[in-house]
Amino acid sequence: MDEGSLLTERFEEHRSHLRAVSYRMLGSLTEADDAVQEAWLRLRRADVSEVENLGGWLTTVVSRVCLNMLRSRETRREDSLDAYPAHPADLAVGREDTVDPEQEAVMADSVGLALLVVLDTLTPAERLAFVLHDLFAVSFDEIAPLLGKSSAATRQLASRARRRVKGAPLVAEADLARRRRVVEAFLAATRGGHFDDLVSLLHPDVVLRADKAVGPTPRPLVVTGAVTVATGAMAAMQRARATQPALVDGTVGLAMAPLGRLFLVLRFTIEDGLITGIDVVAEPERLAGLELAVLD
């Protein structure tokens, strides 16, 4: 085997790991693949004959590439809202030439939609420190040079990110668990199209309020009654695939995030095991005001 073929083979041994790191850093499969490709190009140009840990070397390289991409993204953050469609159902339109929406949906679901959403709220430095240390067990001594910071400062960045990711429940643990069971049952019934199961979770006089960004008409919507609310939920069955439970303002809710981008949140009022109210939030300014975190 010639030297070029051997280098290719060694790189391919690490490709899946590099892709996993890049995806969690960037939240986009297309950008993750671009970062991995850049790592390959840099490997081809480098002399790695004395590199003992090629996997570690490549992880450092792809992390530096991702950090630069995140920092570049920050400079055009003001354009981010205009870069995405007004409604979640339109998210995948026009992207077939760059990424398989089905593949990206599977990837996002495997990582966790809520985690991707929360990671997107971190600074580039916080995101890198948290992803590399907490998700891939890279030491702070190895991460610090990438950020140009001390190990102690890098540890603080990861700690701050961790607090954001985990959040702070505002209800007792037992109450949180009960609420979670109800919300997860609501999601399962919606995904599965189990109308009767969904109705059984709703109070007969349940009230659903949706802001004007939810659509299809640009005005707030109020729906009452278990059957009416359940019928509306059944109509959104396909979108429920891109929805997962999350900690929303300290209690259990649902976050809809196609391809890892937050578009809609459901907040629930639950009394005696039944859902008495649902608040559907989609307006960007309202979404920005919510505190989202990952449920354990």
CSV table of C-alpha atoms in Angstrom, one decimal:
chain,number,residue,atom,x,y,z
A,1,MET,CA,0.0,0.0,0.0
A,2,ASP,CA,1.5,3.4,-1.0
A,3,GLU,CA,1.8,6.3,1.4
A,4,GLY,CA,-1.3,8.2,0.1
A,5,SER,CA,-3.5,5.1,0.4
A,6,LEU,CA,-2.3,4.5,3.9
A,7,LEU,CA,-3.0,8.1,4.9
A,8,THR,CA,-6.5,7.8,3.5
A,9,GLU,CA,-7.1,4.6,5.4
A,10,ARG,CA,-5.9,6.0,8.7
A,11,PHE,CA,-8.2,9.1,8.2
A,12,GLU,CA,-11.2,7.0,7.4
A,13,GLU,CA,-10.7,5.2,10.7
A,14,HIS,CA,-11.5,8.5,12.5
A,15,ARG,CA,-14.0,10.0,10.1
A,16,SER,CA,-17.2,9.0,12.1
A,17,HIS,CA,-15.7,10.4,15.3
A,18,LEU,CA,-14.7,13.7,13.6
A,19,ARG,CA,-18.1,14.0,12.1
A,20,ALA,CA,-19.7,13.4,15.5
A,21,VAL,CA,-17.6,16.1,17.1
A,22,SER,CA,-18.2,18.6,14.2
A,23,TYR,CA,-21.9,18.0,14.2
A,24,ARG,CA,-22.2,18.8,17.9
A,25,MET,CA,-20.0,21.8,17.5
A,26,LEU,CA,-21.9,23.2,14.5
A,27,GLY,CA,-25.4,21.7,14.6
A,28,SER,CA,-25.5,21.3,10.8
A,29,LEU,CA,-24.6,18.1,8.9
A,30,THR,CA,-23.5,20.0,5.8
A,31,GLU,CA,-21.2,22.3,7.8
A,32,ALA,CA,-19.9,19.3,9.8
A,33,ASP,CA,-19.0,17.5,6.6
A,34,ASP,CA,-17.3,20.6,5.4
A,35,ALA,CA,-15.2,20.7,8.6
A,36,VAL,CA,-14.2,17.1,8.3
A,37,GLN,CA,-13.2,17.7,4.7
A,38,GLU,CA,-11.1,20.6,5.7
A,39,ALA,CA,-9.4,18.4,8.3
A,40,TRP,CA,-8.6,15.9,5.6
A,41,LEU,CA,-7.1,18.6,3.4
A,42,ARG,CA,-4.9,19.8,6.3
A,43,LEU,CA,-3.8,16.3,7.0
A,44,ARG,CA,-2.7,15.8,3.4
A,45,ARG,CA,-0.6,19.0,3.6
A,46,ALA,CA,0.9,18.2,7.0
A,47,ASP,CA,3.8,16.0,8.0
A,48,VAL,CA,2.4,13.6,10.6
A,49,SER,CA,5.1,11.1,10.5
A,50,GLU,CA,6.0,11.8,14.2
A,51,VAL,CA,2.4,12.1,15.4
A,52,GLU,CA,1.7,9.3,17.8
A,53,ASN,CA,-2.0,10.0,18.3
A,54,LEU,CA,-3.5,10.8,15.0
A,55,GLY,CA,-7.0,10.7,16.3
A,56,GLY,CA,-6.2,13.4,18.9
A,57,TRP,CA,-4.3,15.4,16.3
A,58,LEU,CA,-7.3,15.3,13.9
A,59,THR,CA,-9.8,16.1,16.7
A,60,THR,CA,-7.7,19.2,17.5
A,61,VAL,CA,-7.6,20.2,13.8
A,62,VAL,CA,-11.4,19.7,13.2
A,63,SER,CA,-12.2,21.5,16.5
A,64,ARG,CA,-10.1,24.5,15.4
A,65,VAL,CA,-11.9,24.5,12.1
A,66,CYS,CA,-15.3,24.4,13.8
A,67,LEU,CA,-14.3,27.2,16.2
A,68,ASN,CA,-13.5,29.4,13.2
A,69,MET,CA,-16.8,28.6,11.6
A,70,LEU,CA,-18.7,29.4,14.8
A,71,ARG,CA,-16.9,32.7,15.2
A,72,SER,CA,-17.7,33.5,11.5
A,73,ARG,CA,-21.3,32.6,12.2
A,74,GLU,CA,-21.4,35.0,15.2
A,75,THR,CA,-20.4,37.9,13.0
A,76,ARG,CA,-23.4,37.4,10.8
A,77,ARG,CA,-25.8,36.5,13.6
A,78,GLU,CA,-28.1,39.4,12.8
A,79,ASP,CA,-28.9,37.6,9.5
A,80,SER,CA,-29.8,34.3,11.1
A,81,LEU,CA,-33.5,34.9,11.5
A,82,ASP,CA,-33.8,35.8,7.8
A,83,ALA,CA,-31.8,32.8,6.8
A,84,TYR,CA,-34.6,30.4,7.9
A,85,PRO,CA,-38.1,30.0,6.6
A,86,ALA,CA,-41.1,31.5,8.5
A,87,HIS,CA,-42.6,28.1,9.2
A,88,PRO,CA,-41.0,24.8,10.3
A,89,ALA,CA,-42.7,22.9,7.6
A,90,ASP,CA,-40.7,24.8,5.0
A,91,LEU,CA,-37.3,24.2,6.6
A,92,ALA,CA,-36.0,21.5,4.3
A,93,VAL,CA,-37.2,23.1,1.1
A,94,GLY,CA,-34.3,24.0,-1.2
A,95,ARG,CA,-31.7,21.9,0.7
A,96,GLU,CA,-31.9,18.7,-1.2
A,97,ASP,CA,-28.8,19.6,-3.2
A,98,THR,CA,-26.6,19.9,-0.1
A,99,VAL,CA,-27.9,17.4,2.4
A,100,ASP,CA,-30.4,14.6,2.8
A,101,PRO,CA,-33.1,16.1,5.1
A,102,GLU,CA,-33.9,12.5,6.3
A,103,GLN,CA,-30.3,11.9,7.2
A,104,GLU,CA,-30.0,15.2,9.1
A,105,ALA,CA,-33.2,14.5,10.9
A,106,VAL,CA,-32.0,11.2,12.1
A,107,MET,CA,-28.7,12.7,13.2
A,108,ALA,CA,-30.4,15.5,15.1
A,109,ASP,CA,-32.7,13.0,16.8
A,110,SER,CA,-29.8,10.8,17.9
A,111,VAL,CA,-28.0,13.8,19.4
A,112,GLY,CA,-31.1,15.3,20.9
A,113,LEU,CA,-33.0,18.3,19.5
A,114,ALA,CA,-33.1,20.1,22.9
A,115,LEU,CA,-29.3,19.8,23.2
A,116,LEU,CA,-28.7,21.2,19.8
A,117,VAL,CA,-31.1,24.1,20.5
A,118,VAL,CA,-29.3,24.9,23.8
A,119,LEU,CA,-25.9,24.5,22.3
A,120,ASP,CA,-26.8,27.1,19.7
A,121,THR,CA,-27.3,29.7,22.5
A,122,LEU,CA,-23.7,29.3,23.8
A,123,THR,CA,-20.7,31.4,22.7
A,124,PRO,CA,-18.3,29.6,20.4
A,125,ALA,CA,-15.8,29.3,23.2
A,126,GLU,CA,-18.4,27.9,25.6
A,127,ARG,CA,-19.7,25.5,23.0
A,128,LEU,CA,-16.2,24.1,22.2
A,129,ALA,CA,-15.2,23.7,25.8
A,130,PHE,CA,-18.5,21.9,26.7
A,131,VAL,CA,-18.7,19.7,23.6
A,132,LEU,CA,-15.0,18.5,23.8
A,133,HIS,CA,-14.9,18.0,27.5
A,134,ASP,CA,-18.4,16.9,28.5
A,135,LEU,CA,-19.3,15.0,25.4
A,136,PHE,CA,-15.9,13.6,24.2
A,137,ALA,CA,-13.8,13.6,27.4
A,138,VAL,CA,-11.1,15.8,26.1
A,139,SER,CA,-9.0,17.3,28.9
A,140,PHE,CA,-9.1,21.1,29.7
A,141,ASP,CA,-5.3,21.1,29.2
A,142,GLU,CA,-5.8,20.0,25.6
A,143,ILE,CA,-8.8,22.4,25.0
A,144,ALA,CA,-7.2,25.5,26.4
A,145,PRO,CA,-4.6,26.1,23.6
A,146,LEU,CA,-7.4,26.0,21.0
A,147,LEU,CA,-9.1,28.9,22.8
A,148,GLY,CA,-5.9,30.7,23.8
A,149,LYS,CA,-6.9,30.5,27.5
A,150,SER,CA,-5.7,28.9,30.6
A,151,SER,CA,-7.0,25.5,31.7
A,152,ALA,CA,-8.8,27.2,34.6
A,153,ALA,CA,-10.5,29.7,32.4
A,154,THR,CA,-11.5,26.9,30.0
A,155,ARG,CA,-12.9,24.9,32.9
A,156,GLN,CA,-15.1,28.0,33.8
A,157,LEU,CA,-16.3,28.2,30.2
A,158,ALA,CA,-17.4,24.6,30.3
A,159,SER,CA,-19.0,25.0,33.7
A,160,ARG,CA,-21.0,28.0,32.5
A,161,ALA,CA,-22.2,26.1,29.4
A,162,ARG,CA,-23.1,23.1,31.6
A,163,ARG,CA,-25.3,25.2,33.8
A,164,ARG,CA,-27.1,26.5,30.7
A,165,VAL,CA,-27.5,23.1,29.2
A,166,LYS,CA,-28.9,21.5,32.4
A,167,GLY,CA,-31.0,24.4,33.5
A,168,ALA,CA,-32.7,24.7,36.9
A,169,PRO,CA,-36.1,23.0,37.4
A,170,LEU,CA,-38.5,25.3,39.3
A,171,VAL,CA,-40.7,22.4,40.5
A,172,ALA,CA,-40.0,19.5,42.8
A,173,GLU,CA,-38.3,16.4,41.3
A,174,ALA,CA,-41.4,14.2,41.8
A,175,ASP,CA,-43.7,16.9,40.2
A,176,LEU,CA,-41.2,17.2,37.3
A,177,ALA,CA,-41.3,13.5,36.7
A,178,ARG,CA,-45.2,13.5,36.7
A,179,ARG,CA,-45.3,16.4,34.3
A,180,ARG,CA,-42.8,14.7,32.1
A,181,ARG,CA,-44.9,11.5,31.9
A,182,VAL,CA,-47.9,13.5,30.8
A,183,VAL,CA,-45.9,15.5,28.2
A,184,GLU,CA,-44.2,12.5,26.8
A,185,ALA,CA,-47.5,10.7,26.5
A,186,PHE,CA,-48.9,13.7,24.7
A,187,LEU,CA,-46.0,13.6,22.2
A,188,ALA,CA,-46.3,9.8,21.8
A,189,ALA,CA,-50.0,10.0,21.1
A,190,THR,CA,-49.5,12.8,18.6
A,191,ARG,CA,-46.7,11.0,16.8
A,192,GLY,CA,-48.6,7.8,16.6
A,193,GLY,CA,-51.9,9.3,15.6
A,194,HIS,CA,-53.6,7.9,18.6
A,195,PHE,CA,-56.5,10.3,18.9
A,196,ASP,CA,-58.4,8.7,21.8
A,197,ASP,CA,-55.2,8.4,23.9
A,198,LEU,CA,-54.5,12.1,23.2
A,199,VAL,CA,-58.1,13.1,24.2
A,200,SER,CA,-57.7,11.2,27.5
A,201,LEU,CA,-54.7,13.4,28.4
A,202,LEU,CA,-56.6,16.6,28.0
A,203,HIS,CA,-59.0,18.2,30.4
A,204,PRO,CA,-62.5,18.5,28.8
A,205,ASP,CA,-62.2,22.3,28.9
A,206,VAL,CA,-58.5,22.5,27.9
A,207,VAL,CA,-57.5,25.8,26.3
A,208,LEU,CA,-54.8,26.1,23.6
A,209,ARG,CA,-53.4,29.5,22.8
A,210,ALA,CA,-51.1,30.0,19.9
A,211,ASP,CA,-49.3,33.3,18.9
A,212,LYS,CA,-49.6,34.8,15.5
A,213,ALA,CA,-46.4,33.2,14.2
A,214,VAL,CA,-47.7,29.7,14.5
A,215,GLY,CA,-49.9,30.1,11.4
A,216,PRO,CA,-51.5,29.5,9.1
A,217,THR,CA,-53.1,33.0,9.6
A,218,PRO,CA,-51.0,35.8,11.0
A,219,ARG,CA,-53.1,36.3,14.2
A,220,PRO,CA,-53.2,34.7,17.6
A,221,LEU,CA,-55.4,31.6,17.9
A,222,VAL,CA,-57.4,30.3,20.8
A,223,VAL,CA,-58.9,26.8,20.7
A,224,THR,CA,-61.0,25.2,23.5
A,225,GLY,CA,-62.2,21.6,24.2
A,226,ALA,CA,-60.3,18.3,24.3
A,227,VAL,CA,-61.7,17.0,21.0
A,228,THR,CA,-60.9,20.3,19.1
A,229,VAL,CA,-57.4,20.5,20.5
A,230,ALA,CA,-56.7,16.9,19.8
A,231,THR,CA,-57.9,17.3,16.2
A,232,GLY,CA,-55.5,20.2,15.7
A,233,ALA,CA,-52.6,18.1,17.2
A,234,MET,CA,-53.4,15.3,14.8
A,235,ALA,CA,-53.0,17.7,11.9
A,236,ALA,CA,-49.5,18.4,13.1
A,237,MET,CA,-48.5,14.7,13.4
A,238,GLN,CA,-45.7,14.9,10.9
A,239,ARG,CA,-44.1,17.9,12.6
A,240,ALA,CA,-44.1,16.0,15.9
A,241,ARG,CA,-41.1,14.0,14.6
A,242,ALA,CA,-39.0,17.1,15.0
A,243,THR,CA,-40.2,17.6,18.5
A,244,GLN,CA,-38.8,16.5,21.8
A,245,PRO,CA,-39.3,17.2,25.5
A,246,ALA,CA,-37.2,20.0,27.0
A,247,LEU,CA,-37.0,22.0,30.2
A,248,VAL,CA,-38.9,25.2,29.4
A,249,ASP,CA,-38.7,28.0,32.0
A,250,GLY,CA,-38.0,25.4,34.6
A,251,THR,CA,-40.7,22.9,33.8
A,252,VAL,CA,-41.4,20.3,31.1
A,253,GLY,CA,-42.5,21.4,27.7
A,254,LEU,CA,-41.9,20.5,24.1
A,255,ALA,CA,-39.5,22.0,21.6
A,256,MET,CA,-40.0,21.7,17.9
A,257,ALA,CA,-36.6,22.1,16.2
A,258,PRO,CA,-36.4,20.7,12.6
A,259,LEU,CA,-32.7,20.1,11.8
A,260,GLY,CA,-31.8,21.3,15.3
A,261,ARG,CA,-33.2,24.9,14.7
A,262,LEU,CA,-35.7,26.1,17.2
A,263,PHE,CA,-39.0,27.2,15.7
A,264,LEU,CA,-41.8,26.4,18.1
A,265,VAL,CA,-42.3,25.6,21.8
A,266,LEU,CA,-45.3,24.2,23.7
A,267,ARG,CA,-45.7,25.1,27.3
A,268,PHE,CA,-48.2,23.1,29.3
A,269,THR,CA,-50.4,23.7,32.3
A,270,ILE,CA,-51.1,20.4,34.1
A,271,GLU,CA,-53.5,19.8,36.9
A,272,ASP,CA,-54.3,16.5,38.5
A,273,GLY,CA,-52.6,14.6,35.7
A,274,LEU,CA,-54.6,16.4,32.9
A,275,ILE,CA,-53.5,19.1,30.5
A,276,THR,CA,-55.6,22.1,31.1
A,277,GLY,CA,-53.7,24.6,29.0
A,278,ILE,CA,-51.2,24.7,26.1
A,279,ASP,CA,-49.3,27.8,25.1
A,280,VAL,CA,-47.8,27.5,21.6
A,281,VAL,CA,-44.9,30.0,21.2
A,282,ALA,CA,-43.4,30.7,17.8
A,283,GLU,CA,-42.7,34.4,17.6
A,284,PRO,CA,-38.9,34.9,17.5
A,285,GLU,CA,-38.9,37.5,20.3
A,286,ARG,CA,-40.9,35.3,22.6
A,287,LEU,CA,-38.8,32.3,21.8
A,288,ALA,CA,-35.7,34.3,22.6
A,289,GLY,CA,-37.2,35.1,26.0
A,290,LEU,CA,-37.6,31.4,27.0
A,291,GLU,CA,-35.1,29.6,29.1
A,292,LEU,CA,-34.6,26.2,27.5
A,293,ALA,CA,-32.5,23.3,28.9
A,294,VAL,CA,-32.0,19.6,28.4
A,295,LEU,CA,-34.0,17.2,30.5
A,296,ASP,CA,-31.9,14.4,32.1
